[in-house]
CSV table of C-alpha atoms in Angstrom, one decimal:
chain,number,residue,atom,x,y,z
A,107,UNK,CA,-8.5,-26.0,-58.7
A,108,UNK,CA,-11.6,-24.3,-57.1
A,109,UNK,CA,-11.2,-26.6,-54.3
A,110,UNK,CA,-7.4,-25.6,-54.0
A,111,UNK,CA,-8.5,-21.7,-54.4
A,112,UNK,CA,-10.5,-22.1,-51.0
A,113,UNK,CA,-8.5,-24.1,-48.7
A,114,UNK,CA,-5.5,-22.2,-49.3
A,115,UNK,CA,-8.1,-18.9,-48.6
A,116,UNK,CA,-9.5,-20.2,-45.7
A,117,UNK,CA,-5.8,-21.1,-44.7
A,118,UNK,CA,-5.0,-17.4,-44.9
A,119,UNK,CA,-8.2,-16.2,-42.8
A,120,UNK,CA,-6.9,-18.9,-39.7
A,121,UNK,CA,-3.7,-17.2,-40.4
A,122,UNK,CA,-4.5,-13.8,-40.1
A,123,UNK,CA,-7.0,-14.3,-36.5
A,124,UNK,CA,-4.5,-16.3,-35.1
A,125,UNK,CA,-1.8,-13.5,-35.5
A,126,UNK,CA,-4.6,-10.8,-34.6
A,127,UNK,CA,-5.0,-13.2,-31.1
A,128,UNK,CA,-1.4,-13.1,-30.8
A,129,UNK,CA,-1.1,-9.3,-31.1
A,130,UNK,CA,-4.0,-8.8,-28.5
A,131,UNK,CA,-2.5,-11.3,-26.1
A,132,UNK,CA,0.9,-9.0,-26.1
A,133,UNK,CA,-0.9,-5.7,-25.8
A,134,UNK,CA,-0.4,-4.3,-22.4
A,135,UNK,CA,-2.8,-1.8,-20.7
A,136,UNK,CA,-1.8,0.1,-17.7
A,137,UNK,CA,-4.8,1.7,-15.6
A,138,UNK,CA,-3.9,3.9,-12.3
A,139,UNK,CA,-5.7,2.8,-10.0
A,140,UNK,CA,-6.4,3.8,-6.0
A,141,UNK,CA,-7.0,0.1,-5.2
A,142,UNK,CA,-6.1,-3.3,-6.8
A,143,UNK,CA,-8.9,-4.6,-8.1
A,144,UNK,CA,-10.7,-3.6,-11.3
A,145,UNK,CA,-13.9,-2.7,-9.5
A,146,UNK,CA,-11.6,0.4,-8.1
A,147,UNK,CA,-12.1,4.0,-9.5
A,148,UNK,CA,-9.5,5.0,-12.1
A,149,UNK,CA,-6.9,7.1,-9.9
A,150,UNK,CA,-6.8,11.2,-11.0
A,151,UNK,CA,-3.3,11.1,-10.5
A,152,UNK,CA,-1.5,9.1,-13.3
A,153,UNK,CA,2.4,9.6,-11.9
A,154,UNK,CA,1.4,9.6,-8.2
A,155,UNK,CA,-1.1,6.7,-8.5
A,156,UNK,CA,-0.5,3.5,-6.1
A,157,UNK,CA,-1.3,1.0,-8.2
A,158,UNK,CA,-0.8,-0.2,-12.1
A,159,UNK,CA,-3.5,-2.7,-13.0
A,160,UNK,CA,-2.3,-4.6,-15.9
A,161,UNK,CA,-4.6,-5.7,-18.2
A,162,UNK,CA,-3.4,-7.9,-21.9
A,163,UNK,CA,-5.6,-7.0,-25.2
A,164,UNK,CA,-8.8,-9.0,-24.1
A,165,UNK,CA,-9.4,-7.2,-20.9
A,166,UNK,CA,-8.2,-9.8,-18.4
A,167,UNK,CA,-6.4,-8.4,-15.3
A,168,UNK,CA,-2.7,-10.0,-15.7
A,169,UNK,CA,-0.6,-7.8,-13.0
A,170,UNK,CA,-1.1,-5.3,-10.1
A,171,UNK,CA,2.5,-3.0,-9.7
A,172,UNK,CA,3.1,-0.9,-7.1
A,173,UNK,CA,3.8,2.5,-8.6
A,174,UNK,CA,7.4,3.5,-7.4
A,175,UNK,CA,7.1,6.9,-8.0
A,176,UNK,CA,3.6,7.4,-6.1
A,177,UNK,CA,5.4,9.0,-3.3
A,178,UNK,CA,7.9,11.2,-5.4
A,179,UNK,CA,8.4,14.9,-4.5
A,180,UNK,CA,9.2,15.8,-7.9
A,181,UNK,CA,10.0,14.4,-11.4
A,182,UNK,CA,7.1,11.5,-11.0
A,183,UNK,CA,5.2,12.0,-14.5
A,184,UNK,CA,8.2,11.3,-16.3
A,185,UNK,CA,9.8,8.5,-14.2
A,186,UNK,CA,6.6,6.7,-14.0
A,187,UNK,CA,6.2,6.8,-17.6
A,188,UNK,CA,9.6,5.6,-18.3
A,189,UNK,CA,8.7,2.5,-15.9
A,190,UNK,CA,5.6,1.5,-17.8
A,191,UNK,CA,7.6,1.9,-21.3
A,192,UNK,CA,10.2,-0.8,-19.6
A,193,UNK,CA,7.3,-2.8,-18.7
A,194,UNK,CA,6.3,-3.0,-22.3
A,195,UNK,CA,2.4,-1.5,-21.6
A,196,UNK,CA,1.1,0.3,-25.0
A,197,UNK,CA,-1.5,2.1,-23.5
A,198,UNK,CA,-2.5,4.3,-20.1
A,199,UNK,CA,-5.1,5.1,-18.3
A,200,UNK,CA,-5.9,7.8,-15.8
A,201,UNK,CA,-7.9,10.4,-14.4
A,202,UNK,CA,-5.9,13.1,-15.1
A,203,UNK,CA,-1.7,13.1,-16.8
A,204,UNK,CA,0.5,16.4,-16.4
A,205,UNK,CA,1.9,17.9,-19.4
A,206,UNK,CA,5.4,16.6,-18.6
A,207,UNK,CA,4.0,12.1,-18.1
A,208,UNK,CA,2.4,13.4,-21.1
A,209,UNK,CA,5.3,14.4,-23.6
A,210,UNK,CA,7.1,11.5,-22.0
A,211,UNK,CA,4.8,9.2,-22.9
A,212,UNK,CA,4.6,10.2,-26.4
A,213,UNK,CA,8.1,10.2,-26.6
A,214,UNK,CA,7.9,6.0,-25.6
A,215,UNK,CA,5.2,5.6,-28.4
A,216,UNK,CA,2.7,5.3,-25.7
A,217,UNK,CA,-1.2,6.1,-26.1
A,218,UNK,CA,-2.8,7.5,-22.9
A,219,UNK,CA,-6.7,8.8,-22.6
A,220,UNK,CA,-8.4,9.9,-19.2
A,221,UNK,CA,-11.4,8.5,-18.3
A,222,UNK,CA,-13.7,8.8,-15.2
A,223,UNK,CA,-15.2,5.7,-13.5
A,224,UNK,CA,-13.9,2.4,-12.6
A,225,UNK,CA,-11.0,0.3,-13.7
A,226,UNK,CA,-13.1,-2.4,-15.6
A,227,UNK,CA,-14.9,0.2,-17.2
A,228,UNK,CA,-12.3,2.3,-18.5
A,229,UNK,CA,-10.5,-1.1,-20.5
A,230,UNK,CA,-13.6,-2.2,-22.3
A,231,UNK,CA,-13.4,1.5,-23.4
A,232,UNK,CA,-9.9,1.2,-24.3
A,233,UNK,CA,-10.7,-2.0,-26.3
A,234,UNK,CA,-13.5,-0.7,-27.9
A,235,UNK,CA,-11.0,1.6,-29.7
A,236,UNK,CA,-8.7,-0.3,-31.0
Protein backbone atom coordinates (compact mmCIF):
# COMPACT_ATOMS: atom_id res chain seq x y z
CA UNK A 1 0.00 0.00 0.00
CA UNK A 2 2.88 2.33 0.92
CA UNK A 3 4.54 1.33 -2.22
CA UNK A 4 1.21 2.28 -4.17
CA UNK A 5 1.00 5.68 -2.01
CA UNK A 6 4.34 6.74 -3.71
CA UNK A 7 4.23 5.85 -7.20
CA UNK A 8 0.94 7.17 -7.81
CA UNK A 9 2.67 10.61 -5.81
CA UNK A 10 5.56 10.60 -7.83
CA UNK A 11 3.16 10.07 -10.86
CA UNK A 12 1.42 13.39 -9.90
CA UNK A 13 4.81 15.37 -9.48
CA UNK A 14 5.88 14.17 -13.41
CA UNK A 15 2.45 15.29 -14.08
CA UNK A 16 2.37 18.57 -12.77
CA UNK A 17 6.32 19.65 -14.37
CA UNK A 18 5.34 18.34 -17.42
CA UNK A 19 2.24 20.60 -17.63
CA UNK A 20 4.35 23.57 -16.04
CA UNK A 21 6.89 22.79 -19.29
CA UNK A 22 4.01 22.86 -21.44
CA UNK A 23 2.71 26.20 -20.16
CA UNK A 24 6.24 27.80 -20.43
CA UNK A 25 6.74 26.47 -23.95
CA UNK A 26 3.25 28.42 -24.99
CA UNK A 27 4.20 31.61 -23.22
CA UNK A 28 5.03 34.24 -25.64
CA UNK A 29 7.20 37.38 -24.87
CA UNK A 30 7.34 40.27 -27.16
CA UNK A 31 10.42 42.70 -26.72
CA UNK A 32 10.71 45.99 -29.00
CA UNK A 33 13.62 46.00 -30.22
CA UNK A 34 15.86 48.56 -32.60
CA UNK A 35 17.63 45.51 -34.20
CA UNK A 36 16.89 41.75 -34.50
CA UNK A 37 19.02 40.13 -32.47
CA UNK A 38 18.74 39.78 -28.61
CA UNK A 39 22.10 41.51 -28.02
CA UNK A 40 20.07 44.76 -29.38
CA UNK A 41 18.94 47.50 -26.79
CA UNK A 42 15.32 47.30 -25.82
CA UNK A 43 13.56 49.99 -28.23
CA UNK A 44 11.97 53.29 -26.13
CA UNK A 45 9.28 53.26 -28.35
CA UNK A 46 6.90 50.27 -27.79
CA UNK A 47 4.18 51.13 -30.81
CA UNK A 48 6.75 52.65 -33.19
CA UNK A 49 9.49 49.97 -32.55
CA UNK A 50 10.84 48.02 -35.76
CA UNK A 51 11.15 44.95 -34.55
CA UNK A 52 9.18 42.24 -32.13
CA UNK A 53 11.68 39.63 -30.80
CA UNK A 54 9.70 36.70 -29.79
CA UNK A 55 10.83 34.83 -27.16
CA UNK A 56 8.69 31.32 -25.62
CA UNK A 57 8.78 30.85 -21.59
CA UNK A 58 12.43 29.61 -21.45
CA UNK A 59 14.00 32.53 -22.97
CA UNK A 60 14.81 31.15 -26.48
CA UNK A 61 14.45 33.68 -29.32
CA UNK A 62 11.48 31.90 -31.54
CA UNK A 63 10.44 34.87 -34.03
CA UNK A 64 11.61 38.36 -35.22
CA UNK A 65 8.22 40.52 -36.71
CA UNK A 66 8.40 43.50 -38.38
CA UNK A 67 6.29 45.95 -36.43
CA UNK A 68 3.52 47.24 -38.98
CA UNK A 69 2.74 50.11 -37.22
CA UNK A 70 6.43 51.47 -36.69
CA UNK A 71 5.89 53.98 -39.31
CA UNK A 72 2.24 55.05 -38.28
CA UNK A 73 1.26 58.73 -38.03
CA UNK A 74 -1.21 58.10 -35.52
CA UNK A 75 -3.20 55.44 -33.71
CA UNK A 76 0.11 53.01 -33.39
CA UNK A 77 -0.02 52.17 -29.53
CA UNK A 78 -3.19 50.64 -29.90
CA UNK A 79 -2.90 48.92 -33.28
CA UNK A 80 0.33 47.46 -32.37
CA UNK A 81 -1.08 46.12 -29.25
CA UNK A 82 -3.97 44.57 -30.91
CA UNK A 83 -1.33 42.78 -33.42
CA UNK A 84 0.68 41.25 -30.57
CA UNK A 85 -2.77 40.03 -28.72
CA UNK A 86 -3.54 38.17 -32.33
CA UNK A 87 -0.11 36.92 -32.14
CA UNK A 88 -0.96 35.29 -28.85
CA UNK A 89 2.33 37.03 -26.81
CA UNK A 90 1.35 37.42 -22.93
CA UNK A 91 3.86 39.70 -22.13
CA UNK A 92 5.70 43.12 -23.54
CA UNK A 93 8.63 44.68 -23.31
CA UNK A 94 9.76 48.20 -23.93
CA UNK A 95 11.52 51.24 -23.07
CA UNK A 96 8.85 53.35 -22.78
CA UNK A 97 4.49 52.50 -23.63
CA UNK A 98 2.04 55.60 -24.09
CA UNK A 99 -1.03 55.67 -22.00
CA UNK A 100 -3.26 54.66 -24.89
CA UNK A 101 -0.73 50.86 -26.00
CA UNK A 102 -1.17 50.87 -22.36
CA UNK A 103 -4.97 50.63 -21.63
CA UNK A 104 -5.08 48.60 -24.82
CA UNK A 105 -2.94 46.22 -23.63
CA UNK A 106 -4.73 45.73 -20.46
CA UNK A 107 -7.82 45.50 -22.15
CA UNK A 108 -6.08 42.07 -24.14
CA UNK A 109 -4.97 40.66 -20.73
CA UNK A 110 -1.57 41.58 -21.60
CA UNK A 111 1.36 42.27 -18.94
CA UNK A 112 3.90 44.97 -20.07
CA UNK A 113 6.95 46.39 -17.84
CA UNK A 114 9.83 48.90 -19.26
CA UNK A 115 13.12 48.02 -18.89
CA UNK A 116 16.45 49.71 -19.94
CA UNK A 117 19.22 47.56 -21.45
CA UNK A 118 19.41 44.86 -23.93
CA UNK A 119 16.92 42.43 -25.29
CA UNK A 120 18.47 39.30 -23.63
CA UNK A 121 18.61 41.05 -20.48
CA UNK A 122 15.29 42.35 -20.20
CA UNK A 123 13.65 38.35 -20.71
CA UNK A 124 15.67 36.74 -17.99
CA UNK A 125 14.03 39.63 -16.08
CA UNK A 126 10.79 38.87 -17.36
CA UNK A 127 11.27 35.19 -16.37
CA UNK A 128 12.62 35.78 -13.17
CA UNK A 129 9.08 37.13 -12.41
CA UNK A 130 6.96 34.75 -13.24
Amino acid sequence: MRRLFFISLAILFLCAVMANAAEMEKMKIAVASSNKTAKASVSNKAAKCPYYLIFDGEGKLTGVIDNPYGDASGGAGPSAANFLAREGVIIVIAGNFGSKMINTLEDSGIAHFEFKGSVGDAVKRALERQ
